[in-house]
Amino acid sequence: MTLRGTGRVLACMAVLLSPLAMAAGKCERLVATGSPDAPPYSWQDPNDPKHLIGANVDLLRQAAGELGLKLEVLSAGRRDQALEEVRSGRMDLLLDTPMQVEQLTALDYIHPPLQLNEYLVWTRHDAGLAFDGPADLARYQGSLSEHARLTPAFSAFVKTQLKLVPAQNLTQAFQKLVLGQVDYVLAGRYAGMAMVQSLGMSNQLIARGMPVDRPGLYLAVSHNSACNDSWLRGQLAKKLTELPISGASEAALQRNVERWKAQLQVPSDAPKN
C-alpha cells in the first residue's frame, strides 16, 4: 500500500472513531417520556394522546436536534409509570423529574436542570395574611395540589409545620381559595398564573413575595438505556447550559404557558393540574 493510501485509511479510521461518529453509530434515536399532568413543563397532547408536549419537551427536542439525534417523546401514563418505563430501559430519558436520591441507582441526572419550578404563595387580594417567609404560613390554613412536586427539604417542612387541605388539582385548590375555605395556595409561578387567568380570577388572587421553594426539573438518562454513554451525557449537559443563556428556555416556557391557557378555555380538553 502506498503512503498516500495508508494516509487515506488512517483518515477514514479517525472519522469512524471520532466521538460524534461513535455516538451516532451507537444511538441515533432517543425515546423520552415524562409527566402527563405538569403543564407548562410537560403534559399529554390533547390532539395526540400518545405524545407529550410542553416547555421541557421543546427544549429537549431542540437539544437533540442540535446533536443530530432523532427524538420521540411518548406518554407512558401516570408519573410512576413513566418513571418505571425509564428505569427499565424501555425508554431512554425522563424529561421532568425532581432530584431523588433513591433513584440514583437507576438514573443519571443531567445538570443543570431543564427548569426551576418556583412555588409561590397565592392569596386573595383582600387577604390580611402576614407573610415574610414560609414559617409565617404555620398560623394559616392552606391548600396544595396533589400533583405538586416539592424539594425533599420543603416537603418535610410542609408535612410537619403547615396545615394544608389537599386538592385533587390546581383548579380545585384555587376554587377553595376564592370561596374562603383556605387562606392561601402553594402553586408554581407559571402554572398558577395560567390557571388564575383562565379561571377569570386575576382580580381576586395574587402571588405574594419570593418563592418558598424552587425544585429543579431534571433530565435523567436510564442506566439501562443503550444510549447512556459519557458522550451523550456530556453533550446534553452542554446544551442544557446553553439553552437559558440563549433565551430558549424562557421562550419555550412563555410559549407553552400560552398554549396551555388556550387549551384551558375548552373545559373538556383541559389538563387537570
CSV table of C-alpha atoms in Angstrom, one decimal, residues 27-35 42 52 56-57 59-65 67 69-76 79 81-97 106-110 114 218-229 232-237 240:
chain,number,residue,atom,x,y,z
A,27,CYS,CA,-27.6,5.7,19.3
A,28,GLU,CA,-29.4,7.6,16.6
A,29,ARG,CA,-32.8,7.7,18.2
A,30,LEU,CA,-33.9,8.6,21.7
A,31,VAL,CA,-37.2,7.9,23.3
A,32,ALA,CA,-38.3,10.1,26.2
A,33,THR,CA,-41.3,10.4,28.5
A,34,GLY,CA,-42.4,12.5,31.5
A,35,SER,CA,-45.3,13.7,33.5
A,42,SER,CA,-45.0,18.6,30.2
A,52,LEU,CA,-46.3,14.8,25.4
A,56,ASN,CA,-39.3,20.7,28.6
A,57,VAL,CA,-40.4,18.7,25.5
A,59,LEU,CA,-36.1,22.2,25.0
A,60,LEU,CA,-35.2,18.5,24.8
A,61,ARG,CA,-36.3,18.4,21.2
A,62,GLN,CA,-34.1,21.4,20.4
A,63,ALA,CA,-31.0,19.9,22.1
A,64,ALA,CA,-31.5,16.5,20.4
A,65,GLY,CA,-31.8,18.2,17.0
A,67,LEU,CA,-26.9,16.9,18.4
A,69,LEU,CA,-30.3,12.7,17.2
A,70,LYS,CA,-33.9,11.8,16.4
A,71,LEU,CA,-36.3,12.1,19.4
A,72,GLU,CA,-39.7,10.8,20.2
A,73,VAL,CA,-41.5,12.0,23.4
A,74,LEU,CA,-44.2,9.5,24.3
A,75,SER,CA,-46.8,9.5,27.1
A,76,ALA,CA,-46.3,6.5,29.3
A,79,ARG,CA,-45.8,9.7,36.6
A,81,GLN,CA,-45.5,4.5,35.1
A,82,ALA,CA,-43.2,7.0,33.2
A,83,LEU,CA,-40.5,6.5,35.8
A,84,GLU,CA,-40.7,2.7,35.5
A,85,GLU,CA,-40.5,2.8,31.7
A,86,VAL,CA,-37.2,4.8,32.0
A,87,ARG,CA,-35.8,2.8,35.0
A,88,SER,CA,-36.3,-0.4,33.0
A,89,GLY,CA,-34.6,1.0,29.9
A,90,ARG,CA,-37.7,0.6,27.7
A,91,MET,CA,-37.4,4.4,27.3
A,92,ASP,CA,-34.2,6.3,27.4
A,93,LEU,CA,-35.0,9.7,29.1
A,94,LEU,CA,-37.2,11.1,31.8
A,95,LEU,CA,-37.6,14.8,31.0
A,96,ASP,CA,-39.1,16.5,34.1
A,97,THR,CA,-38.1,14.6,37.2
A,106,ALA,CA,-31.2,3.7,38.2
A,107,LEU,CA,-30.9,7.2,36.7
A,108,ASP,CA,-28.1,9.6,35.7
A,109,TYR,CA,-29.4,13.2,36.3
A,110,ILE,CA,-28.1,15.8,33.8
A,114,LEU,CA,-34.2,21.9,32.4
A,218,TYR,CA,-34.2,17.5,35.6
A,219,LEU,CA,-33.5,15.4,32.5
A,220,ALA,CA,-32.5,11.9,33.6
A,221,VAL,CA,-30.9,9.1,31.5
A,222,SER,CA,-31.7,5.5,32.4
A,223,HIS,CA,-28.8,3.3,33.4
A,224,ASN,CA,-30.4,0.6,31.3
A,225,SER,CA,-30.6,2.7,28.1
A,226,ALA,CA,-28.3,1.6,25.3
A,227,CYS,CA,-27.9,5.3,24.6
A,228,ASN,CA,-26.4,6.1,28.0
A,229,ASP,CA,-22.7,7.0,27.5
A,232,LEU,CA,-24.4,11.8,25.3
A,233,ARG,CA,-24.4,12.9,29.0
A,234,GLY,CA,-21.7,15.5,28.3
A,235,GLN,CA,-23.4,16.9,25.2
A,236,LEU,CA,-26.8,17.1,26.9
A,237,ALA,CA,-25.2,18.9,29.9
A,240,LEU,CA,-28.8,22.5,28.9
